[in-house]
Amino acid sequence: SFVFGVPDRNILQEFKRRGIITIGTATTVEEGIKIEDSGMNAVIAQGFEAGGHRGTFLHKEDDHGSHVGLMPLICGMKDRLTIPIIAA
């Protein structure tokens, strides 16, 4: 699993070639979309309740756009993503 961003596409393709399942952490719907678009197998939805060191990568941690609670985040992701969503 990956936190704080999406690995290079070549790395993800090599994992896929070897049958390794990949999971990315997202704190916003936009990050979830980026994870799905990268080809990862699942996304961990990490809400604002997770505390100080969340896996934000498209927004700065102090950007209030990334301050989404877990339940609204899951709801937003289920409407936009097709990969499995894991709540954290």
PDB file of N, CA and C in Angstrom:
ATOM      1  N   SER A   1       0.850  -1.187   0.000  1.00  0.00           N
ATOM      2  CA  SER A   1       0.000   0.000   0.000  1.00  0.00           C
ATOM      3  C   SER A   1       0.884   1.236   0.000  1.00  0.00           C
ATOM      4  N   PHE A   2       0.305   2.334  -0.475  1.00  0.00           N
ATOM      5  CA  PHE A   2       1.065   3.570  -0.628  1.00  0.00           C
ATOM      6  C   PHE A   2       0.346   4.731   0.061  1.00  0.00           C
ATOM      7  N   VAL A   3       1.126   5.606   0.650  1.00  0.00           N
ATOM      8  CA  VAL A   3       0.619   6.803   1.318  1.00  0.00           C
ATOM      9  C   VAL A   3       1.382   7.994   0.751  1.00  0.00           C
ATOM     10  N   PHE A   4       0.753   9.155   0.714  1.00  0.00           N
ATOM     11  CA  PHE A   4       1.371  10.403   0.259  1.00  0.00           C
ATOM     12  C   PHE A   4       1.672  10.412  -1.233  1.00  0.00           C
ATOM     13  N   GLY A   5       0.794   9.816  -2.023  1.00  0.00           N
ATOM     14  CA  GLY A   5       0.966   9.930  -3.462  1.00  0.00           C
ATOM     15  C   GLY A   5       0.813   8.626  -4.206  1.00  0.00           C
ATOM     16  N   VAL A   6       1.104   8.705  -5.500  1.00  0.00           N
ATOM     17  CA  VAL A   6       0.960   7.575  -6.409  1.00  0.00           C
ATOM     18  C   VAL A   6       2.335   7.281  -6.998  1.00  0.00           C
ATOM     19  N   PRO A   7       2.786   6.028  -6.898  1.00  0.00           N
ATOM     20  CA  PRO A   7       4.081   5.679  -7.496  1.00  0.00           C
ATOM     21  C   PRO A   7       4.065   5.835  -9.013  1.00  0.00           C
ATOM     22  N   ASP A   8       5.236   5.851  -9.581  1.00  0.00           N
ATOM     23  CA  ASP A   8       5.396   5.918 -11.024  1.00  0.00           C
ATOM     24  C   ASP A   8       4.648   4.766 -11.692  1.00  0.00           C
ATOM     25  N   ARG A   9       4.060   5.037 -12.840  1.00  0.00           N
ATOM     26  CA  ARG A   9       3.266   4.032 -13.567  1.00  0.00           C
ATOM     27  C   ARG A   9       4.081   2.766 -13.854  1.00  0.00           C
ATOM     28  N   ASN A  10       5.373   2.902 -14.147  1.00  0.00           N
ATOM     29  CA  ASN A  10       6.209   1.726 -14.424  1.00  0.00           C
ATOM     30  C   ASN A  10       6.300   0.814 -13.204  1.00  0.00           C
ATOM     31  N   ILE A  11       6.385   1.405 -12.030  1.00  0.00           N
ATOM     32  CA  ILE A  11       6.437   0.620 -10.793  1.00  0.00           C
ATOM     33  C   ILE A  11       5.122  -0.129 -10.611  1.00  0.00           C
ATOM     34  N   LEU A  12       4.014   0.563 -10.795  1.00  0.00           N
ATOM     35  CA  LEU A  12       2.708  -0.085 -10.635  1.00  0.00           C
ATOM     36  C   LEU A  12       2.500  -1.190 -11.666  1.00  0.00           C
ATOM     37  N   GLN A  13       2.967  -0.994 -12.888  1.00  0.00           N
ATOM     38  CA  GLN A  13       2.846  -2.029 -13.912  1.00  0.00           C
ATOM     39  C   GLN A  13       3.665  -3.270 -13.538  1.00  0.00           C
ATOM     40  N   GLU A  14       4.824  -3.058 -12.950  1.00  0.00           N
ATOM     41  CA  GLU A  14       5.646  -4.194 -12.532  1.00  0.00           C
ATOM     42  C   GLU A  14       4.969  -4.961 -11.399  1.00  0.00           C
ATOM     43  N   PHE A  15       4.380  -4.252 -10.445  1.00  0.00           N
ATOM     44  CA  PHE A  15       3.627  -4.927  -9.384  1.00  0.00           C
ATOM     45  C   PHE A  15       2.500  -5.764  -9.989  1.00  0.00           C
ATOM     46  N   LYS A  16       1.770  -5.166 -10.925  1.00  0.00           N
ATOM     47  CA  LYS A  16       0.653  -5.870 -11.570  1.00  0.00           C
ATOM     48  C   LYS A  16       1.157  -7.115 -12.309  1.00  0.00           C
ATOM     49  N   ARG A  17       2.274  -6.983 -12.993  1.00  0.00           N
ATOM     50  CA  ARG A  17       2.854  -8.110 -13.724  1.00  0.00           C
ATOM     51  C   ARG A  17       3.180  -9.263 -12.781  1.00  0.00           C
ATOM     52  N   ARG A  18       3.599  -8.922 -11.569  1.00  0.00           N
ATOM     53  CA  ARG A  18       3.962  -9.945 -10.579  1.00  0.00           C
ATOM     54  C   ARG A  18       2.766 -10.412  -9.742  1.00  0.00           C
ATOM     55  N   GLY A  19       1.576  -9.874 -10.031  1.00  0.00           N
ATOM     56  CA  GLY A  19       0.380 -10.289  -9.301  1.00  0.00           C
ATOM     57  C   GLY A  19       0.242  -9.659  -7.923  1.00  0.00           C
ATOM     58  N   ILE A  20       0.919  -8.549  -7.699  1.00  0.00           N
ATOM     59  CA  ILE A  20       0.874  -7.859  -6.411  1.00  0.00           C
ATOM     60  C   ILE A  20      -0.270  -6.859  -6.410  1.00  0.00           C
ATOM     61  N   ILE A  21      -1.125  -6.944  -5.418  1.00  0.00           N
ATOM     62  CA  ILE A  21      -2.251  -6.009  -5.279  1.00  0.00           C
ATOM     63  C   ILE A  21      -1.735  -4.701  -4.693  1.00  0.00           C
ATOM     64  N   THR A  22      -2.183  -3.583  -5.266  1.00  0.00           N
ATOM     65  CA  THR A  22      -1.745  -2.272  -4.794  1.00  0.00           C
ATOM     66  C   THR A  22      -2.936  -1.477  -4.267  1.00  0.00           C
ATOM     67  N   ILE A  23      -2.672  -0.743  -3.192  1.00  0.00           N
ATOM     68  CA  ILE A  23      -3.707   0.054  -2.531  1.00  0.00           C
ATOM     69  C   ILE A  23      -3.102   1.419  -2.217  1.00  0.00           C
ATOM     70  N   GLY A  24      -3.855   2.485  -2.495  1.00  0.00           N
ATOM     71  CA  GLY A  24      -3.400   3.832  -2.195  1.00  0.00           C
ATOM     72  C   GLY A  24      -4.297   4.490  -1.168  1.00  0.00           C
ATOM     73  N   THR A  25      -3.745   5.412  -0.415  1.00  0.00           N
ATOM     74  CA  THR A  25      -4.495   6.151   0.595  1.00  0.00           C
ATOM     75  C   THR A  25      -4.911   7.506   0.038  1.00  0.00           C
ATOM     76  N   ALA A  26      -6.202   7.849   0.223  1.00  0.00           N
ATOM     77  CA  ALA A  26      -6.732   9.122  -0.278  1.00  0.00           C
ATOM     78  C   ALA A  26      -7.491   9.838   0.829  1.00  0.00           C
ATOM     79  N   THR A  27      -7.309  11.153   0.895  1.00  0.00           N
ATOM     80  CA  THR A  27      -8.019  11.972   1.877  1.00  0.00           C
ATOM     81  C   THR A  27      -9.096  12.837   1.239  1.00  0.00           C
ATOM     82  N   THR A  28      -9.180  12.787  -0.096  1.00  0.00           N
ATOM     83  CA  THR A  28     -10.219  13.512  -0.829  1.00  0.00           C
ATOM     84  C   THR A  28     -10.698  12.636  -1.984  1.00  0.00           C
ATOM     85  N   VAL A  29     -11.852  12.968  -2.520  1.00  0.00           N
ATOM     86  CA  VAL A  29     -12.359  12.234  -3.683  1.00  0.00           C
ATOM     87  C   VAL A  29     -11.384  12.383  -4.848  1.00  0.00           C
ATOM     88  N   GLU A  30     -10.826  13.575  -5.030  1.00  0.00           N
ATOM     89  CA  GLU A  30      -9.891  13.803  -6.132  1.00  0.00           C
ATOM     90  C   GLU A  30      -8.678  12.887  -6.022  1.00  0.00           C
ATOM     91  N   GLU A  31      -8.173  12.692  -4.796  1.00  0.00           N
ATOM     92  CA  GLU A  31      -7.045  11.781  -4.613  1.00  0.00           C
ATOM     93  C   GLU A  31      -7.468  10.347  -4.930  1.00  0.00           C
ATOM     94  N   GLY A  32      -8.689   9.978  -4.546  1.00  0.00           N
ATOM     95  CA  GLY A  32      -9.208   8.651  -4.873  1.00  0.00           C
ATOM     96  C   GLY A  32      -9.274   8.419  -6.369  1.00  0.00           C
ATOM     97  N   ILE A  33      -9.712   9.432  -7.104  1.00  0.00           N
ATOM     98  CA  ILE A  33      -9.777   9.336  -8.566  1.00  0.00           C
ATOM     99  C   ILE A  33      -8.378   9.152  -9.142  1.00  0.00           C
ATOM    100  N   LYS A  34      -7.417   9.907  -8.626  1.00  0.00           N
ATOM    101  CA  LYS A  34      -6.036   9.784  -9.109  1.00  0.00           C
ATOM    102  C   LYS A  34      -5.497   8.375  -8.842  1.00  0.00           C
ATOM    103  N   ILE A  35      -5.823   7.820  -7.681  1.00  0.00           N
ATOM    104  CA  ILE A  35      -5.396   6.461  -7.347  1.00  0.00           C
ATOM    105  C   ILE A  35      -6.030   5.457  -8.310  1.00  0.00           C
ATOM    106  N   GLU A  36      -7.331   5.581  -8.536  1.00  0.00           N
ATOM    107  CA  GLU A  36      -7.994   4.667  -9.476  1.00  0.00           C
ATOM    108  C   GLU A  36      -7.415   4.818 -10.882  1.00  0.00           C
ATOM    109  N   ASP A  37      -7.222   6.049 -11.325  1.00  0.00           N
ATOM    110  CA  ASP A  37      -6.682   6.293 -12.665  1.00  0.00           C
ATOM    111  C   ASP A  37      -5.274   5.717 -12.843  1.00  0.00           C
ATOM    112  N   SER A  38      -4.539   5.593 -11.734  1.00  0.00           N
ATOM    113  CA  SER A  38      -3.178   5.054 -11.813  1.00  0.00           C
ATOM    114  C   SER A  38      -3.168   3.544 -12.038  1.00  0.00           C
ATOM    115  N   GLY A  39      -4.321   2.900 -11.784  1.00  0.00           N
ATOM    116  CA  GLY A  39      -4.399   1.456 -11.959  1.00  0.00           C
ATOM    117  C   GLY A  39      -4.310   0.668 -10.666  1.00  0.00           C
ATOM    118  N   MET A  40      -4.288   1.344  -9.532  1.00  0.00           N
ATOM    119  CA  MET A  40      -4.249   0.610  -8.259  1.00  0.00           C
ATOM    120  C   MET A  40      -5.536  -0.186  -8.073  1.00  0.00           C
ATOM    121  N   ASN A  41      -5.458  -1.222  -7.262  1.00  0.00           N
ATOM    122  CA  ASN A  41      -6.569  -2.146  -7.083  1.00  0.00           C
ATOM    123  C   ASN A  41      -7.630  -1.672  -6.101  1.00  0.00           C
ATOM    124  N   ALA A  42      -7.272  -0.832  -5.143  1.00  0.00           N
ATOM    125  CA  ALA A  42      -8.214  -0.371  -4.121  1.00  0.00           C
ATOM    126  C   ALA A  42      -7.712   0.948  -3.552  1.00  0.00           C
ATOM    127  N   VAL A  43      -8.590   1.607  -2.797  1.00  0.00           N
ATOM    128  CA  VAL A  43      -8.240   2.877  -2.163  1.00  0.00           C
ATOM    129  C   VAL A  43      -8.640   2.828  -0.689  1.00  0.00           C
ATOM    130  N   ILE A  44      -7.781   3.381   0.155  1.00  0.00           N
ATOM    131  CA  ILE A  44      -8.100   3.564   1.567  1.00  0.00           C
ATOM    132  C   ILE A  44      -8.598   4.990   1.730  1.00  0.00           C
ATOM    133  N   ALA A  45      -9.851   5.135   2.167  1.00  0.00           N
ATOM    134  CA  ALA A  45     -10.422   6.460   2.430  1.00  0.00           C
ATOM    135  C   ALA A  45     -10.038   6.858   3.845  1.00  0.00           C
ATOM    136  N   GLN A  46      -9.256   7.921   3.962  1.00  0.00           N
ATOM    137  CA  GLN A  46      -8.773   8.367   5.265  1.00  0.00           C
ATOM    138  C   GLN A  46      -9.389   9.721   5.580  1.00  0.00           C
ATOM    139  N   GLY A  47     -10.351   9.725   6.482  1.00  0.00           N
ATOM    140  CA  GLY A  47     -11.065  10.939   6.839  1.00  0.00           C
ATOM    141  C   GLY A  47     -10.269  11.859   7.740  1.00  0.00           C
ATOM    142  N   PHE A  48     -10.804  13.043   7.914  1.00  0.00           N
ATOM    143  CA  PHE A  48     -10.176  14.070   8.743  1.00  0.00           C
ATOM    144  C   PHE A  48      -9.967  13.594  10.177  1.00  0.00           C
ATOM    145  N   GLU A  49     -10.804  12.678  10.626  1.00  0.00           N
ATOM    146  CA  GLU A  49     -10.716  12.178  11.996  1.00  0.00           C
ATOM    147  C   GLU A  49      -9.422  11.405  12.257  1.00  0.00           C
ATOM    148  N   ALA A  50      -8.714  11.034  11.190  1.00  0.00           N
ATOM    149  CA  ALA A  50      -7.482  10.254  11.340  1.00  0.00           C
ATOM    150  C   ALA A  50      -6.395  11.028  12.076  1.00  0.00           C
ATOM    151  N   GLY A  51      -6.494  12.338  12.124  1.00  0.00           N
ATOM    152  CA  GLY A  51      -5.546  13.112  12.916  1.00  0.00           C
ATOM    153  C   GLY A  51      -4.440  13.753  12.110  1.00  0.00           C
ATOM    154  N   GLY A  52      -3.320  13.970  12.778  1.00  0.00           N
ATOM    155  CA  GLY A  52      -2.263  14.849  12.308  1.00  0.00           C
ATOM    156  C   GLY A  52      -1.462  14.432  11.094  1.00  0.00           C
ATOM    157  N   HIS A  53      -1.219  13.168  10.878  1.00  0.00           N
ATOM    158  CA  HIS A  53      -0.337  12.758   9.789  1.00  0.00           C
ATOM    159  C   HIS A  53      -1.094  11.940   8.754  1.00  0.00           C
ATOM    160  N   ARG A  54      -2.101  12.573   8.176  1.00  0.00           N
ATOM    161  CA  ARG A  54      -2.893  11.889   7.151  1.00  0.00           C
ATOM    162  C   ARG A  54      -2.130  11.866   5.837  1.00  0.00           C
ATOM    163  N   GLY A  55      -2.565  10.969   4.941  1.00  0.00           N
ATOM    164  CA  GLY A  55      -1.859  10.750   3.683  1.00  0.00           C
ATOM    165  C   GLY A  55      -2.211  11.712   2.565  1.00  0.00           C
ATOM    166  N   THR A  56      -2.462  12.970   2.876  1.00  0.00           N
ATOM    167  CA  THR A  56      -2.812  13.977   1.867  1.00  0.00           C
ATOM    168  C   THR A  56      -1.679  14.143   0.862  1.00  0.00           C
ATOM    169  N   PHE A  57      -2.017  14.174  -0.446  1.00  0.00           N
ATOM    170  CA  PHE A  57      -0.962  14.413  -1.431  1.00  0.00           C
ATOM    171  C   PHE A  57      -1.338  15.398  -2.531  1.00  0.00           C
ATOM    172  N   LEU A  58      -2.598  15.706  -2.735  1.00  0.00           N
ATOM    173  CA  LEU A  58      -2.953  16.720  -3.739  1.00  0.00           C
ATOM    174  C   LEU A  58      -3.213  18.084  -3.109  1.00  0.00           C
ATOM    175  N   HIS A  59      -3.426  18.102  -1.808  1.00  0.00           N
ATOM    176  CA  HIS A  59      -3.675  19.344  -1.081  1.00  0.00           C
ATOM    177  C   HIS A  59      -2.670  19.453   0.050  1.00  0.00           C
ATOM    178  N   LYS A  60      -2.393  20.665   0.480  1.00  0.00           N
ATOM    179  CA  LYS A  60      -1.599  20.843   1.684  1.00  0.00           C
ATOM    180  C   LYS A  60      -2.458  20.468   2.876  1.00  0.00           C
ATOM    181  N   GLU A  61      -1.843  19.930   3.904  1.00  0.00           N
ATOM    182  CA  GLU A  61      -2.577  19.486   5.088  1.00  0.00           C
ATOM    183  C   GLU A  61      -3.392  20.619   5.708  1.00  0.00           C
ATOM    184  N   ASP A  62      -2.903  21.858   5.607  1.00  0.00           N
ATOM    185  CA  ASP A  62      -3.641  22.972   6.202  1.00  0.00           C
ATOM    186  C   ASP A  62      -4.695  23.561   5.256  1.00  0.00           C
ATOM    187  N   ASP A  63      -4.830  22.983   4.069  1.00  0.00           N
ATOM    188  CA  ASP A  63      -5.862  23.384   3.120  1.00  0.00           C
ATOM    189  C   ASP A  63      -7.190  22.768   3.560  1.00  0.00           C
ATOM    190  N   HIS A  64      -8.160  23.595   3.877  1.00  0.00           N
ATOM    191  CA  HIS A  64      -9.421  23.081   4.397  1.00  0.00           C
ATOM    192  C   HIS A  64     -10.175  22.226   3.382  1.00  0.00           C
ATOM    193  N   GLY A  65      -9.795  22.248   2.118  1.00  0.00           N
ATOM    194  CA  GLY A  65     -10.411  21.384   1.127  1.00  0.00           C
ATOM    195  C   GLY A  65     -10.125  19.913   1.373  1.00  0.00           C
ATOM    196  N   SER A  66      -9.065  19.633   2.148  1.00  0.00           N
ATOM    197  CA  SER A  66      -8.735  18.248   2.462  1.00  0.00           C
ATOM    198  C   SER A  66      -9.326  17.813   3.798  1.00  0.00           C
ATOM    199  N   HIS A  67     -10.068  18.678   4.462  1.00  0.00           N
ATOM    200  CA  HIS A  67     -10.655  18.362   5.767  1.00  0.00           C
ATOM    201  C   HIS A  67     -12.046  17.768   5.590  1.00  0.00           C
ATOM    202  N   VAL A  68     -12.092  16.538   5.101  1.00  0.00           N
ATOM    203  CA  VAL A  68     -13.353  15.856   4.838  1.00  0.00           C
ATOM    204  C   VAL A  68     -13.487  14.712   5.830  1.00  0.00           C
ATOM    205  N   GLY A  69     -14.640  14.606   6.472  1.00  0.00           N
ATOM    206  CA  GLY A  69     -14.884  13.501   7.391  1.00  0.00           C
ATOM    207  C   GLY A  69     -14.995  12.181   6.647  1.00  0.00           C
ATOM    208  N   LEU A  70     -14.825  11.084   7.382  1.00  0.00           N
ATOM    209  CA  LEU A  70     -14.804   9.763   6.759  1.00  0.00           C
ATOM    210  C   LEU A  70     -16.112   9.417   6.052  1.00  0.00           C
ATOM    211  N   MET A  71     -17.242   9.617   6.695  1.00  0.00           N
ATOM    212  CA  MET A  71     -18.510   9.231   6.073  1.00  0.00           C
ATOM    213  C   MET A  71     -18.792  10.018   4.784  1.00  0.00           C
ATOM    214  N   PRO A  72     -18.648  11.359   4.782  1.00  0.00           N
ATOM    215  CA  PRO A  72     -18.839  12.074   3.518  1.00  0.00           C
ATOM    216  C   PRO A  72     -17.819  11.663   2.447  1.00  0.00           C
ATOM    217  N   LEU A  73     -16.594  11.344   2.888  1.00  0.00           N
ATOM    218  CA  LEU A  73     -15.562  10.925   1.935  1.00  0.00           C
ATOM    219  C   LEU A  73     -15.946   9.602   1.281  1.00  0.00           C
ATOM    220  N   ILE A  74     -16.409   8.646   2.074  1.00  0.00           N
ATOM    221  CA  ILE A  74     -16.835   7.357   1.524  1.00  0.00           C
ATOM    222  C   ILE A  74     -17.991   7.556   0.544  1.00  0.00           C
ATOM    223  N   CYS A  75     -18.965   8.365   0.939  1.00  0.00           N
ATOM    224  CA  CYS A  75     -20.112   8.622   0.054  1.00  0.00           C
ATOM    225  C   CYS A  75     -19.677   9.240  -1.264  1.00  0.00           C
ATOM    226  N   GLY A  76     -18.775  10.212  -1.207  1.00  0.00           N
ATOM    227  CA  GLY A  76     -18.274  10.853  -2.426  1.00  0.00           C
ATOM    228  C   GLY A  76     -17.500   9.884  -3.297  1.00  0.00           C
ATOM    229  N   MET A  77     -16.699   9.025  -2.669  1.00  0.00           N
ATOM    230  CA  MET A  77     -15.904   8.061  -3.434  1.00  0.00           C
ATOM    231  C   MET A  77     -16.780   6.998  -4.089  1.00  0.00           C
ATOM    232  N   LYS A  78     -17.795   6.514  -3.373  1.00  0.00           N
ATOM    233  CA  LYS A  78     -18.612   5.433  -3.943  1.00  0.00           C
ATOM    234  C   LYS A  78     -19.376   5.906  -5.177  1.00  0.00           C
ATOM    235  N   ASP A  79     -19.638   7.195  -5.256  1.00  0.00           N
ATOM    236  CA  ASP A  79     -20.323   7.747  -6.424  1.00  0.00           C
ATOM    237  C   ASP A  79     -19.388   7.947  -7.617  1.00  0.00           C
ATOM    238  N   ARG A  80     -18.073   7.974  -7.372  1.00  0.00           N
ATOM    239  CA  ARG A  80     -17.132   8.316  -8.439  1.00  0.00           C
ATOM    240  C   ARG A  80     -16.139   7.210  -8.794  1.00  0.00           C
ATOM    241  N   LEU A  81     -15.944   6.241  -7.887  1.00  0.00           N
ATOM    242  CA  LEU A  81     -14.933   5.213  -8.107  1.00  0.00           C
ATOM    243  C   LEU A  81     -15.551   3.851  -8.358  1.00  0.00           C
ATOM    244  N   THR A  82     -14.816   3.009  -9.048  1.00  0.00           N
ATOM    245  CA  THR A  82     -15.258   1.640  -9.276  1.00  0.00           C
ATOM    246  C   THR A  82     -14.416   0.617  -8.507  1.00  0.00           C
ATOM    247  N   ILE A  83     -13.254   1.033  -7.997  1.00  0.00           N
ATOM    248  CA  ILE A  83     -12.404   0.124  -7.231  1.00  0.00           C
ATOM    249  C   ILE A  83     -12.913   0.048  -5.786  1.00  0.00           C
ATOM    250  N   PRO A  84     -12.549  -1.024  -5.054  1.00  0.00           N
ATOM    251  CA  PRO A  84     -12.986  -1.135  -3.657  1.00  0.00           C
ATOM    252  C   PRO A  84     -12.466   0.024  -2.799  1.00  0.00           C
ATOM    253  N   ILE A  85     -13.298   0.429  -1.836  1.00  0.00           N
ATOM    254  CA  ILE A  85     -12.956   1.512  -0.902  1.00  0.00           C
ATOM    255  C   ILE A  85     -12.851   0.896   0.489  1.00  0.00           C
ATOM    256  N   ILE A  86     -11.725   1.143   1.159  1.00  0.00           N
ATOM    257  CA  ILE A  86     -11.492   0.658   2.511  1.00  0.00           C
ATOM    258  C   ILE A  86     -11.540   1.865   3.441  1.00  0.00           C
ATOM    259  N   ALA A  87     -12.399   1.833   4.448  1.00  0.00           N
ATOM    260  CA  ALA A  87     -12.530   2.961   5.378  1.00  0.00           C
ATOM    261  C   ALA A  87     -11.442   2.894   6.439  1.00  0.00           C
ATOM    262  N   ALA A  88     -10.823   4.046   6.706  1.00  0.00           N
ATOM    263  CA  ALA A  88      -9.792   4.121   7.758  1.00  0.00           C
ATOM    264  C   ALA A  88      -9.979   5.384   8.576  1.00  0.00           C
TER     265      ALA A  88
END
